[in-house]
C-alpha cells in the first residue's frame, strides 16, 4: 500500500489510498449484504404459505371411539393417531422404567387424559406410517405400533423401543373442548 | 458461392463474425483423438444422446401433465390412453431414465478402470461427478411427478433424510415441502425443478466437453498421445463409431420401451398416492439401490455404527455415509496415489476394480431387500442388514484405504512408450515400416 501511495504522488498521501480502500470494501460489503437480503424472499417463498398454515387446526369428534379402538385423522397432511387405551395398555405404559427407553419420557407427559393417546402417526425415522391402528395390524414387540419400512417398534405410549427411529412418536398440541371433542393444532 | 476452403460465401460471412463453423471444424471434425479407443469410449456421447432424448420427450410430456395432487395421477393415465403416442413418449421417458443411469454408470466405471480421473483430468472428472449428482436429483424429482404410492413415499423418505441435520433439520424439511408433509406445494416445486435441472446438466456437460477437449481423451493404455501418429481425427472415425454404438443401444432401449416398459418400475406406483397408507415395502428405483443400502447400513446395534456412536445418531451417520459415498468421488484424483492410469498395467488394482464392481452390485441387491430378510436359507442369522454393513465398509475401504495404499505398494507392469508402439514397430514414427510389416500383438 505504501508503494502504491508513493507512486500515486509521493509521501503524505497514504490517506487517499486508505479512503479508497475503505470505500471499495464498504461498497462490496453493502452489495453482498444487499444481495443476501434480496435473496430471502425467494428462499422464504418456499416455506409454508398462509393458506397452508391456515389449515393447521382441526376438531375431531371422538364420541364413537370405544375402549381399545383407534381412529386416524388427517392433520396438516399427516395422520394423527387417536387411541382410546385399555387399562392394561395404560398400566403397561406407566410401569416402564425410564432407563429402558431410548428417548426417555414418562407416559403421563405424553397424555392429557390417560385414556386418550393422541400423537402424530409418522415414524420418526424416515416418515412412514407405522402399523397398529387396526386390530389386525402387526403391533410390534411392545404391543403398540410397528413401522414396516425399517422395523421400528413403538410401545403403548407411542415411545420408541427398538429399531432405527431416534425419537418417540410426537404428541401434537391439542385441547379437549368437551368430553367428546378434541381440537388438534 | 464456394471459396477455396469449401466454405460458401454465407458461411464465411457468418464465420468471420461468429466463428461457429471454425469451432465445429476444430472440435467435431479435426479434434485429434487417440487411435486406440475401445467401445468403452462410446458411452460419453451415448449419455449426451440420452440427455437429448430425455429433454425432448420431457418437453412433450409437460404439455399434457398437470402438477396437482388431485390431477397428476389422472393426467399421466390420460397421457397413456388418450394423447396421441402419449404412451410412447412416456415409456421412452420412463425407461430413458434407467437407460441414462446404465450408460452413465458404465461411463464412470470405464473412468475408474482406465484412470481417466488422474492428472490432468481432475476437473473433467469432478464435473462428471456434478453431472451425476444433478442427474440423481432430477431423476428423484421426476419419479415423484406421476404421484403414485412409490412416488409419494419415496419423496417422503428421501426428504425426511434432511431431518437428520442437527438443530435446523426439521425446518429444512418443512422448507423443502412447503408444508407439513409432502403435499401439493411439494409436487409443484418438484415439477418446476425437474424441468430446470436438465438444462443445468446441459450447462455442466458443456463444461465437461470444454475440459475434455482441453486435456484430450484418455485411452485404454492410459498414456498421452505423443504426436499425430498416435491420433486420428474425430470425424469420420469416431463419429461413425459413435453412430454405430447409438444403433446398438437403440435396439436395447427399444426392447424395453416396446416389450417390457414396466421392467424397471414398481407396480405400486400404479396406485395413486395415499398419505395415510405406507406400502409394506418401499424401494427406490434400481439406480439408487446401492446408496439406499449404505443409508440403511447404520443402525444402533451393529458394528459399523459403534465407532461413531458417541458423535452422532445412527440416522445422521447413515445420511452422511450415503452422501459421502458419492462425494468421495470428488477426492478420488488425490486418493489414488498411483501415477499409472490404466488398470491394464496395474495387476493388483485390476483385481480390486472387479471386486469393487461386484461389491456395488451386492449393495444394489441389499438395497432391494428388507433388512431383516435372511441372505441364505442355509445360514441362519445372516440378514441383509449384515451383508449391507460388510459391503458398505468395503465401499469406503476401497476409496479411503486401498486407493492411497495401492499406489505405493503395487509394482506396475512396464508401460509402452507410445500408443503406436505396441502395434507398430518403432512406435509408428516416420515410415516405421507401417505398410511393410503386418501388425503384431504386443
Coordinates of C-alpha atoms in Angstrom, one line a residue:
Chain A
X1 CA 0.0 0.0 0.0
X2 CA 2.9 2.3 0.8
X3 CA 4.3 1.6 -2.7
X4 CA 1.0 2.5 -4.3
X5 CA 0.8 5.7 -2.3
X6 CA 4.3 6.7 -3.3
X7 CA 3.6 6.0 -7.0
X8 CA 0.4 7.9 -6.7
X9 CA 2.2 11.2 -5.8
X10 CA 4.7 11.0 -3.0
X11 CA 4.7 10.9 0.8
X12 CA 1.7 12.1 2.8
X13 CA -0.9 10.6 0.5
X14 CA -1.4 7.4 2.4
X15 CA -4.8 8.8 3.5
X16 CA -6.1 8.8 -0.1
X17 CA -5.3 5.1 -0.6
X18 CA -6.9 4.2 2.8
X19 CA -10.1 6.1 2.0
X20 CA -10.3 4.4 -1.4
X21 CA -9.8 1.0 0.1
X22 CA -12.4 1.7 2.7
X23 CA -14.9 2.8 0.0
X24 CA -14.1 -0.3 -2.1
X25 CA -14.6 -2.7 0.8
X26 CA -17.7 -0.8 2.1
X27 CA -19.3 -0.9 -1.3
X28 CA -18.5 -4.5 -1.7
X29 CA -19.9 -5.4 1.7
X30 CA -23.0 -3.4 1.1
X31 CA -23.5 -5.2 -2.2
X32 CA -23.1 -8.6 -0.6
X33 CA -25.4 -7.9 2.3
X34 CA -28.0 -6.3 0.0
X35 CA -27.9 -9.3 -2.3
X36 CA -28.3 -11.7 0.6
X37 CA -31.3 -9.7 1.8
X38 CA -32.8 -9.6 -1.6
X39 CA -32.4 -13.4 -1.8
X40 CA -34.5 -14.0 1.3
X41 CA -37.9 -13.5 -0.3
X42 CA -37.0 -16.2 -2.8
X43 CA -36.0 -18.6 -0.1
X44 CA -38.9 -17.8 2.1
X45 CA -41.4 -18.2 -0.7
X46 CA -40.7 -21.9 -0.5
X47 CA -41.8 -22.1 3.2
X48 CA -45.4 -23.0 4.0
X49 CA -47.8 -20.3 2.6
X50 CA -50.6 -18.6 4.5
X51 CA -53.3 -20.9 3.2
X52 CA -51.2 -24.0 4.2
X53 CA -50.8 -22.6 7.7
X54 CA -54.5 -21.7 7.9
X55 CA -55.4 -25.4 7.6
X56 CA -53.4 -26.2 10.8
X57 CA -56.2 -26.8 13.3
X58 CA -59.0 -29.5 13.1
X59 CA -61.7 -30.5 15.5
X60 CA -62.4 -34.2 15.9
X61 CA -65.5 -35.9 17.4
X62 CA -64.3 -38.9 19.4
X63 CA -67.6 -40.0 20.9
X64 CA -67.7 -43.1 18.7
X65 CA -64.4 -44.5 19.8
X66 CA -64.7 -47.5 22.1
X67 CA -62.0 -48.6 24.5
X68 CA -59.3 -50.5 22.6
X69 CA -60.1 -48.7 19.4
X70 CA -58.1 -46.3 17.4
X71 CA -59.0 -43.7 14.7
X72 CA -56.8 -41.9 12.3
X73 CA -57.4 -38.3 11.3
X74 CA -55.6 -36.2 8.8
X75 CA -54.0 -33.0 10.2
X76 CA -51.5 -30.9 8.2
X77 CA -51.3 -33.6 5.7
X78 CA -50.2 -36.2 8.2
X79 CA -52.1 -38.9 10.0
X80 CA -52.9 -38.3 13.7
X81 CA -53.5 -41.5 15.8
X82 CA -56.2 -41.2 18.4
X83 CA -56.3 -44.3 20.6
X84 CA -58.7 -45.0 23.5
X85 CA -56.4 -47.1 25.5
X86 CA -57.3 -50.1 27.6
X87 CA -56.5 -50.3 31.3
X88 CA -53.8 -52.9 30.5
X89 CA -52.1 -50.7 28.0
X90 CA -52.1 -47.7 30.3
X91 CA -50.6 -49.7 33.2
X92 CA -48.1 -51.2 30.9
X93 CA -47.1 -47.8 29.6
X94 CA -46.8 -46.3 33.1
X95 CA -44.8 -49.2 34.5
X96 CA -41.8 -49.0 32.2
X97 CA -38.7 -47.6 33.8
X98 CA -37.4 -44.5 32.0
X99 CA -33.9 -46.0 31.9
X100 CA -35.2 -48.7 29.4
X101 CA -36.2 -46.0 26.9
X102 CA -34.0 -44.7 24.0
X103 CA -35.9 -41.4 24.2
X104 CA -37.0 -41.2 27.9
X105 CA -40.4 -39.7 28.5
X106 CA -42.9 -40.7 31.2
X107 CA -46.3 -41.8 29.9
X108 CA -48.0 -39.0 31.9
X109 CA -46.1 -36.4 30.0
X110 CA -47.5 -37.7 26.7
X111 CA -51.2 -37.7 27.5
X112 CA -53.7 -35.2 29.0
X113 CA -56.2 -37.9 29.9
X114 CA -54.5 -41.3 30.4
X115 CA -57.3 -43.0 28.4
X116 CA -56.7 -40.9 25.3
X117 CA -53.4 -41.2 23.5
X118 CA -53.1 -38.6 20.7
X119 CA -50.0 -38.4 18.6
X120 CA -48.7 -37.8 15.1
X121 CA -48.6 -41.2 13.3
X122 CA -45.4 -40.6 11.4
X123 CA -42.4 -42.7 12.2
X124 CA -39.5 -40.5 13.4
X125 CA -37.0 -42.4 11.3
X126 CA -37.9 -41.5 7.8
X127 CA -41.6 -40.6 7.9
X128 CA -43.5 -43.9 7.1
X129 CA -46.9 -44.6 8.8
X130 CA -46.5 -47.2 11.5
X131 CA -49.0 -50.1 11.6
X132 CA -51.1 -50.8 14.7
X133 CA -54.2 -48.7 14.2
X134 CA -56.3 -51.7 13.1
X135 CA -56.9 -54.7 15.4
X136 CA -55.5 -57.0 12.7
X137 CA -52.3 -55.0 12.3
X138 CA -48.9 -56.1 13.4
X139 CA -48.2 -54.1 16.5
X140 CA -44.5 -54.9 17.1
X141 CA -42.8 -56.4 20.1
X142 CA -44.2 -53.9 22.6
X143 CA -47.9 -54.1 21.7
X144 CA -48.1 -50.5 20.3
X145 CA -47.1 -49.7 16.8
X146 CA -44.7 -51.2 14.2
X147 CA -43.2 -49.4 11.3
X148 CA -42.9 -51.7 8.3
X149 CA -40.3 -49.6 6.4
X150 CA -37.3 -50.1 8.6
X151 CA -38.6 -52.0 11.5
X152 CA -39.1 -49.6 14.4
X153 CA -41.2 -50.8 17.4
X154 CA -43.3 -48.4 19.5
X155 CA -44.9 -49.2 22.8
X156 CA -48.5 -48.5 24.1
X157 CA -47.4 -44.9 24.8
X158 CA -46.0 -44.4 21.3
X159 CA -42.5 -44.4 22.6
X160 CA -39.6 -45.9 20.5
X161 CA -38.4 -49.1 22.0
X162 CA -36.5 -50.9 19.2
X163 CA -35.2 -50.2 15.7
X164 CA -33.7 -47.2 13.8
X165 CA -36.1 -44.4 14.8
X166 CA -34.4 -42.0 17.2
X167 CA -37.5 -40.4 18.9
X168 CA -40.9 -41.2 20.3
X169 CA -43.9 -40.5 18.1
X170 CA -44.5 -36.8 18.6
X171 CA -47.5 -35.5 20.5
X172 CA -49.2 -32.6 18.8
X173 CA -50.8 -29.6 20.6
X174 CA -54.4 -30.4 21.4
X175 CA -57.2 -29.4 23.8
X176 CA -60.3 -31.2 24.9
X177 CA -63.1 -28.8 24.0
X178 CA -65.6 -31.1 25.9
X179 CA -65.7 -34.8 26.7
X180 CA -66.3 -35.9 23.1
X181 CA -64.5 -33.2 21.0
X182 CA -60.8 -32.6 20.7
X183 CA -59.1 -29.8 18.8
X184 CA -55.8 -30.6 17.3
X185 CA -53.3 -27.8 16.5
Chain B
X1 CA -20.5 -19.5 -54.0
X2 CA -17.7 -21.7 -52.7
X3 CA -14.3 -20.4 -51.8
X4 CA -11.0 -22.2 -51.5
X5 CA -11.8 -23.9 -48.2
X6 CA -15.0 -25.4 -49.4
X7 CA -17.0 -22.8 -47.5
X8 CA -19.8 -21.0 -49.1
X9 CA -19.8 -17.2 -49.1
X10 CA -22.5 -17.1 -46.5
X11 CA -20.8 -19.5 -44.2
X12 CA -17.6 -17.4 -44.5
X13 CA -19.5 -14.2 -43.8
X14 CA -21.0 -15.7 -40.7
X15 CA -17.8 -17.3 -39.5
X16 CA -15.9 -14.1 -39.7
X17 CA -18.4 -12.5 -37.3
X18 CA -19.3 -15.5 -35.2
X19 CA -16.8 -18.4 -35.6
X20 CA -19.3 -21.3 -35.1
X21 CA -18.2 -23.1 -38.2
X22 CA -14.5 -22.9 -37.3
X23 CA -15.4 -24.1 -33.8
X24 CA -17.3 -27.1 -35.1
X25 CA -14.5 -27.9 -37.6
X26 CA -12.0 -27.9 -34.8
X27 CA -13.9 -29.7 -32.1
X28 CA -16.0 -32.1 -34.0
X29 CA -14.0 -32.8 -37.2
X30 CA -10.3 -32.3 -36.7
X31 CA -10.3 -33.0 -32.9
X32 CA -7.3 -35.3 -32.6
X33 CA -8.4 -38.5 -30.8
X34 CA -6.3 -41.4 -29.6
X35 CA -6.5 -44.0 -32.3
X36 CA -6.8 -46.9 -29.8
X37 CA -10.2 -46.1 -28.2
X38 CA -12.3 -49.1 -27.5
X39 CA -16.1 -49.4 -27.4
X40 CA -16.0 -48.4 -23.7
X41 CA -15.4 -44.9 -25.0
X42 CA -18.8 -44.8 -26.7
X43 CA -20.7 -44.2 -23.5
X44 CA -19.9 -40.5 -23.2
X45 CA -21.5 -39.5 -26.4
X46 CA -24.2 -42.0 -25.7
X47 CA -25.0 -40.3 -22.5
X48 CA -25.3 -37.0 -24.4
X49 CA -27.7 -38.7 -26.8
X50 CA -29.9 -40.0 -24.0
X51 CA -29.9 -36.5 -22.4
X52 CA -31.3 -35.0 -25.6
X53 CA -33.9 -37.8 -25.8
X54 CA -35.0 -37.2 -22.2
X55 CA -35.3 -33.4 -22.8
X56 CA -37.3 -33.8 -26.0
X57 CA -39.7 -36.4 -24.6
X58 CA -39.9 -34.5 -21.3
X59 CA -41.0 -31.2 -23.0
X60 CA -43.7 -33.1 -24.9
X61 CA -44.9 -34.8 -21.7
X62 CA -45.0 -31.4 -19.9
X63 CA -47.6 -30.2 -22.5
X64 CA -50.0 -32.8 -21.1
X65 CA -49.1 -33.2 -17.5
X66 CA -50.9 -31.4 -14.6
X67 CA -48.8 -30.8 -11.5
X68 CA -51.6 -31.0 -8.9
X69 CA -52.2 -33.7 -6.3
X70 CA -55.8 -34.2 -7.5
X71 CA -54.9 -34.4 -11.2
X72 CA -51.3 -35.6 -11.6
X73 CA -52.0 -39.3 -11.4
X74 CA -55.0 -39.0 -13.8
X75 CA -53.1 -36.7 -16.2
X76 CA -50.4 -39.4 -16.5
X77 CA -53.1 -42.0 -17.3
X78 CA -54.6 -39.6 -19.8
X79 CA -51.2 -39.4 -21.5
X80 CA -51.1 -43.2 -21.6
X81 CA -54.6 -43.6 -23.1
X82 CA -55.8 -40.5 -24.9
X83 CA -52.8 -38.5 -26.0
X84 CA -51.6 -39.4 -29.5
X85 CA -48.4 -41.5 -28.9
X86 CA -48.6 -40.4 -25.3
X87 CA -47.8 -44.0 -24.2
X88 CA -44.7 -43.9 -26.4
X89 CA -43.5 -40.6 -25.1
X90 CA -44.0 -41.7 -21.5
X91 CA -42.4 -45.1 -21.9
X92 CA -39.4 -43.6 -23.7
X93 CA -39.0 -41.0 -20.9
X94 CA -39.6 -43.5 -18.1
X95 CA -37.2 -46.1 -19.5
X96 CA -34.9 -43.4 -20.7
X97 CA -34.2 -42.6 -17.0
X98 CA -33.0 -46.1 -16.4
X99 CA -31.0 -46.1 -19.7
X100 CA -29.3 -42.8 -18.7
X101 CA -28.1 -44.4 -15.5
X102 CA -26.9 -47.6 -17.2
X103 CA -24.9 -45.6 -19.7
X104 CA -23.5 -43.2 -17.1
X105 CA -22.6 -45.9 -14.7
X106 CA -20.7 -47.7 -17.5
X107 CA -19.1 -44.4 -18.4
X108 CA -18.0 -43.9 -14.7
X109 CA -16.6 -47.4 -14.3
X110 CA -14.8 -47.0 -17.6
X111 CA -13.1 -44.0 -16.0
X112 CA -12.3 -45.9 -12.8
X113 CA -10.7 -48.8 -14.8
X114 CA -8.6 -46.7 -17.1
X115 CA -7.7 -44.0 -14.5
X116 CA -9.4 -41.2 -16.5
X117 CA -9.7 -39.1 -13.4
X118 CA -6.0 -38.7 -12.9
X119 CA -3.9 -35.6 -13.8
X120 CA -4.5 -33.6 -15.9
X121 CA -8.2 -34.7 -16.0
X122 CA -9.2 -34.0 -12.3
X123 CA -11.6 -31.2 -13.2
X124 CA -13.1 -33.2 -16.1
X125 CA -13.8 -36.0 -13.6
X126 CA -15.2 -33.6 -11.0
X127 CA -17.6 -32.0 -13.5
X128 CA -18.7 -35.5 -14.3
X129 CA -19.5 -36.1 -10.6
X130 CA -21.5 -32.9 -10.5
X131 CA -23.5 -34.2 -13.6
X132 CA -24.1 -37.4 -11.7
X133 CA -25.4 -35.6 -8.7
X134 CA -27.7 -33.4 -10.8
X135 CA -28.9 -36.4 -12.6
X136 CA -29.8 -38.1 -9.4
X137 CA -31.7 -35.1 -8.1
X138 CA -33.5 -34.8 -11.5
X139 CA -34.4 -38.5 -11.5
X140 CA -35.7 -38.4 -7.9
X141 CA -38.0 -35.4 -8.5
X142 CA -39.2 -36.8 -11.8
X143 CA -40.2 -40.1 -10.1
X144 CA -42.5 -38.1 -7.8
X145 CA -44.5 -36.5 -10.6
X146 CA -46.8 -39.4 -11.5
X147 CA -48.0 -39.2 -7.9
X148 CA -48.2 -43.0 -7.3
X149 CA -47.6 -44.7 -4.0
X150 CA -43.9 -45.1 -4.6
X151 CA -43.6 -41.5 -5.8
X152 CA -45.2 -40.2 -2.6
X153 CA -43.4 -42.5 -0.2
X154 CA -40.1 -42.2 -1.9
X155 CA -40.4 -38.4 -1.7
X156 CA -41.4 -38.7 2.0
X157 CA -38.5 -40.9 2.9
X158 CA -35.8 -39.0 0.9
X159 CA -36.9 -35.5 2.0
X160 CA -37.0 -36.8 5.6
X161 CA -33.3 -37.6 5.3
X162 CA -32.7 -33.9 5.8
X163 CA -34.3 -34.0 9.2
X164 CA -31.2 -35.8 10.4
X165 CA -29.3 -32.4 10.2
X166 CA -28.8 -31.3 13.8
X167 CA -30.8 -28.3 15.0
X168 CA -32.2 -27.0 11.7
X169 CA -33.2 -30.4 10.2
X170 CA -37.0 -30.1 10.8
X171 CA -37.1 -26.5 9.5
X172 CA -35.2 -27.6 6.4
X173 CA -37.7 -30.4 5.7
X174 CA -40.7 -28.0 6.2
X175 CA -39.0 -25.6 3.8
X176 CA -38.4 -28.4 1.2
X177 CA -42.0 -29.5 1.5
X178 CA -43.6 -26.0 1.6
X179 CA -45.9 -27.5 4.2
X180 CA -46.0 -30.1 6.9
X181 CA -46.0 -33.1 4.7
X182 CA -45.3 -34.0 1.1
X183 CA -48.3 -32.2 -0.5
X184 CA -49.3 -30.0 -3.4
X185 CA -46.7 -27.4 -2.9
X186 CA -44.0 -30.1 -2.9
X187 CA -45.3 -31.6 -6.1
X188 CA -45.4 -28.1 -7.7
X189 CA -41.8 -27.3 -6.9
X190 CA -40.5 -30.7 -7.9
X191 CA -42.2 -30.2 -11.3
X192 CA -40.6 -26.8 -11.6
X193 CA -37.1 -28.1 -10.6
X194 CA -37.5 -31.3 -12.7
X195 CA -37.9 -29.1 -15.7
X196 CA -35.0 -26.8 -14.7
X197 CA -32.3 -29.3 -13.8
X198 CA -31.8 -31.0 -17.2
X199 CA -30.8 -27.6 -18.5
X200 CA -28.3 -27.2 -15.7
X201 CA -27.0 -30.6 -16.7
X202 CA -26.6 -29.4 -20.3
X203 CA -24.6 -26.5 -18.9
X204 CA -22.3 -28.7 -16.9
X205 CA -22.0 -31.1 -19.9
X206 CA -20.7 -28.2 -22.0
X207 CA -18.0 -27.5 -19.3
X208 CA -17.3 -31.3 -19.2
X209 CA -16.7 -31.1 -23.0
X210 CA -14.5 -28.0 -22.7
X211 CA -12.4 -29.7 -20.1
X212 CA -12.3 -32.9 -22.3
X213 CA -11.2 -31.0 -25.4
X214 CA -8.5 -29.2 -23.3
X215 CA -7.0 -32.3 -21.7
X216 CA -8.0 -34.6 -24.6
X217 CA -9.4 -38.1 -24.3
X218 CA -7.8 -40.8 -22.2
X219 CA -7.3 -44.2 -23.9
X220 CA -7.1 -47.8 -22.9
X221 CA -3.3 -47.6 -22.4
X222 CA -3.7 -44.5 -20.2
X223 CA -0.7 -42.8 -21.8
X224 CA -0.6 -39.5 -23.6
X225 CA -0.6 -39.2 -27.3
X226 CA 3.0 -38.4 -28.4
X227 CA 2.1 -36.9 -31.7
X228 CA 0.0 -37.1 -34.8
X229 CA 0.9 -40.7 -35.4
X230 CA -1.0 -41.6 -32.2
X231 CA -4.2 -39.8 -33.1
X232 CA -6.9 -39.8 -35.8
X233 CA -9.4 -37.0 -36.5
X234 CA -12.7 -37.4 -34.6
X235 CA -14.6 -37.3 -37.9
X236 CA -15.3 -39.6 -39.6
X237 CA -13.6 -42.3 -37.4
X238 CA -15.3 -41.7 -34.1
X239 CA -18.5 -40.1 -35.4
X240 CA -19.1 -43.3 -37.3
X241 CA -18.2 -45.5 -34.3
X242 CA -20.5 -43.4 -32.0
X243 CA -23.3 -43.7 -34.5
X244 CA -22.9 -47.5 -34.6
X245 CA -23.0 -47.5 -30.8
X246 CA -26.1 -45.5 -30.8
X247 CA -27.7 -48.0 -33.2
X248 CA -26.9 -50.9 -30.9
X249 CA -28.0 -49.0 -27.9
X250 CA -31.3 -48.1 -29.5
X251 CA -32.1 -51.8 -30.1
X252 CA -31.6 -52.4 -26.4
X253 CA -33.6 -49.3 -25.4
X254 CA -36.5 -50.0 -27.8
X255 CA -36.6 -53.6 -26.5
X256 CA -37.6 -52.3 -23.1
X257 CA -39.9 -49.5 -24.4
X258 CA -41.9 -51.8 -26.6
X259 CA -41.6 -55.2 -24.9
X260 CA -41.0 -54.6 -21.2
X261 CA -41.9 -51.0 -20.5
X262 CA -42.5 -51.6 -16.8
X263 CA -39.5 -53.8 -16.2
X264 CA -37.7 -51.2 -14.2
X265 CA -40.8 -49.9 -12.4
X266 CA -42.7 -50.8 -9.3
X267 CA -46.3 -52.0 -9.6
X268 CA -47.2 -49.9 -6.5
X269 CA -46.6 -46.8 -8.5
X270 CA -49.8 -47.5 -10.4
X271 CA -51.7 -47.0 -7.2
X272 CA -52.5 -43.3 -6.6
X273 CA -50.6 -41.7 -3.7
X274 CA -52.3 -42.2 -0.3
X275 CA -50.8 -40.1 2.5
X276 CA -52.4 -42.4 5.1
X277 CA -51.2 -45.8 3.9
X278 CA -47.5 -46.7 3.6
X279 CA -46.8 -49.6 1.2
X280 CA -45.4 -52.5 3.1
X281 CA -42.1 -52.4 1.3
X282 CA -40.6 -49.1 0.0
X283 CA -37.8 -49.4 -2.6
X284 CA -36.2 -46.7 -4.6
X285 CA -35.6 -47.0 -8.3
X286 CA -32.8 -49.6 -9.1
X287 CA -30.2 -46.9 -9.8
X288 CA -30.5 -45.7 -6.2
X289 CA -30.4 -49.1 -4.5
X290 CA -26.7 -49.2 -3.6
X291 CA -27.0 -45.8 -1.9
X292 CA -30.1 -46.9 -0.1
X293 CA -28.2 -49.9 1.2
X294 CA -25.5 -47.7 2.5
X295 CA -28.1 -45.4 4.2
X296 CA -29.6 -48.4 6.0
X297 CA -26.3 -50.0 7.0
X298 CA -26.1 -47.7 10.0
X299 CA -28.3 -49.0 12.8
X300 CA -27.9 -48.6 16.6
X301 CA -27.0 -52.2 17.3
X302 CA -24.4 -53.1 14.7
X303 CA -20.6 -52.7 14.3
X304 CA -20.5 -50.1 11.6
X305 CA -22.1 -47.5 13.8
X306 CA -20.4 -48.4 17.1
X307 CA -17.1 -46.4 16.5
X308 CA -19.0 -43.2 15.8
X309 CA -22.0 -43.7 18.1
X310 CA -20.6 -41.1 20.6
X311 CA -20.6 -38.4 17.9
X312 CA -23.9 -38.6 16.1
X313 CA -27.2 -40.6 15.8
X314 CA -27.4 -43.6 13.6
X315 CA -29.8 -41.8 11.3
X316 CA -27.3 -38.9 10.7
X317 CA -24.5 -41.4 10.2
X318 CA -26.4 -43.2 7.5
X319 CA -27.3 -40.0 5.8
X320 CA -23.7 -38.7 5.9
X321 CA -22.4 -42.1 4.6
X322 CA -24.9 -42.1 1.8
X323 CA -24.0 -38.6 0.5
X324 CA -20.3 -39.4 1.3
X325 CA -20.4 -42.4 -1.0
X326 CA -20.9 -40.0 -3.9
X327 CA -18.9 -37.0 -2.6
X328 CA -15.8 -39.3 -2.1
X329 CA -15.6 -39.4 -5.9
X330 CA -14.6 -35.7 -5.9
X331 CA -11.5 -36.7 -3.9
X332 CA -10.6 -39.7 -6.0
X333 CA -7.9 -37.9 -8.1
X334 CA -6.0 -37.3 -4.9
X335 CA -6.8 -40.5 -3.1
X336 CA -5.3 -42.6 -5.9
X337 CA -1.6 -42.2 -5.5
X338 CA -0.5 -44.4 -8.4
X339 CA 0.9 -42.4 -11.4
X340 CA -0.2 -45.2 -13.7
X341 CA -3.6 -44.6 -15.2
X342 CA -4.7 -47.7 -16.9
X343 CA -5.6 -50.8 -14.9
X344 CA -4.1 -52.8 -17.7
X345 CA -0.7 -52.1 -16.2
X346 CA -1.8 -52.3 -12.6
X347 CA -2.2 -56.1 -11.9
X348 CA -3.4 -55.7 -8.3
X349 CA -5.7 -52.7 -8.8
X350 CA -7.3 -54.5 -11.7
X351 CA -8.5 -57.3 -9.4
X352 CA -9.7 -54.9 -6.8
X353 CA -11.6 -53.0 -9.5
X354 CA -13.6 -56.1 -10.3
X355 CA -14.1 -56.8 -6.6
X356 CA -15.4 -53.2 -6.2
X357 CA -17.8 -53.6 -9.1
X358 CA -19.2 -56.9 -7.6
X359 CA -19.4 -55.1 -4.2
X360 CA -21.6 -52.4 -5.8
X361 CA -23.9 -55.0 -7.3
X362 CA -24.2 -56.7 -3.9
X363 CA -25.0 -53.3 -2.4
X364 CA -27.7 -52.9 -5.0
X365 CA -29.2 -56.3 -4.1
X366 CA -29.1 -55.4 -0.4
X367 CA -30.9 -52.1 -1.1
X368 CA -33.8 -54.0 -2.8
X369 CA -34.3 -56.4 0.2
X370 CA -35.9 -55.9 3.5
X371 CA -33.1 -55.5 6.1
X372 CA -34.3 -58.4 8.3
X373 CA -34.5 -61.0 5.5
X374 CA -32.2 -63.9 5.5
X375 CA -29.4 -63.9 2.9
X376 CA -29.1 -67.6 2.7
X377 CA -31.7 -70.2 3.6
X378 CA -29.0 -72.5 4.9
X379 CA -27.2 -69.9 7.1
X380 CA -29.4 -68.9 9.9
X381 CA -29.0 -65.4 11.4
X382 CA -27.1 -63.7 8.5
X383 CA -29.5 -61.0 7.4
X384 CA -29.3 -58.4 4.6
X385 CA -28.6 -55.7 7.1
X386 CA -25.4 -57.6 7.9
X387 CA -24.4 -58.0 4.3
X388 CA -25.1 -54.3 3.8
X389 CA -22.7 -53.4 6.6
X390 CA -19.9 -55.5 5.2
X391 CA -20.4 -54.2 1.6
X392 CA -20.7 -50.6 2.9
X393 CA -17.5 -51.0 4.9
X394 CA -15.8 -52.3 1.8
X395 CA -17.1 -49.5 -0.4
X396 CA -15.3 -46.9 1.8
X397 CA -12.3 -49.1 2.4
X398 CA -11.8 -49.3 -1.3
X399 CA -11.7 -45.5 -1.7
X400 CA -10.2 -44.3 1.5
X401 CA -7.6 -47.0 2.3
X402 CA -7.0 -49.2 -0.8
X403 CA -6.5 -46.4 -3.4
X404 CA -3.9 -44.5 -1.3
X405 CA -2.0 -47.7 -0.3
X406 CA -2.1 -49.5 -3.7
X407 CA -0.3 -46.6 -5.4
X408 CA 2.6 -47.1 -3.0
X409 CA 2.7 -50.9 -2.7
X410 CA 1.8 -52.1 -6.2
X411 CA 4.6 -52.7 -8.8
X412 CA 3.0 -51.7 -12.2
X413 CA 3.8 -53.5 -15.4
X414 CA 6.1 -51.8 -18.0
X415 CA 4.2 -49.1 -19.8
X416 CA 4.5 -48.8 -23.6
X417 CA 6.4 -45.8 -24.9
X418 CA 3.6 -44.6 -27.1
X419 CA 0.1 -45.6 -28.2
X420 CA 1.6 -46.8 -31.5
X421 CA 4.5 -48.7 -30.1
X422 CA 2.7 -52.0 -29.1
X423 CA 1.2 -52.4 -32.6
X424 CA 3.7 -50.7 -34.9
X425 CA 7.4 -51.3 -34.7
X426 CA 9.3 -48.2 -33.8
X427 CA 6.2 -46.6 -32.4
X428 CA 4.8 -45.7 -35.8
X429 CA 7.1 -42.8 -36.3
X430 CA 8.0 -41.7 -39.8
X431 CA 7.8 -44.6 -42.2
X432 CA 8.4 -47.2 -39.5
X433 CA 7.6 -49.9 -42.0
X434 CA 4.0 -49.2 -41.3
X435 CA 2.9 -50.8 -44.5
X436 CA 5.8 -53.2 -44.8
X437 CA 5.2 -55.3 -41.7
X438 CA 1.9 -56.7 -40.5
X439 CA 0.7 -55.5 -37.2
X440 CA 2.0 -57.5 -34.2
X441 CA 0.3 -58.1 -31.0
X442 CA 2.3 -56.7 -28.1

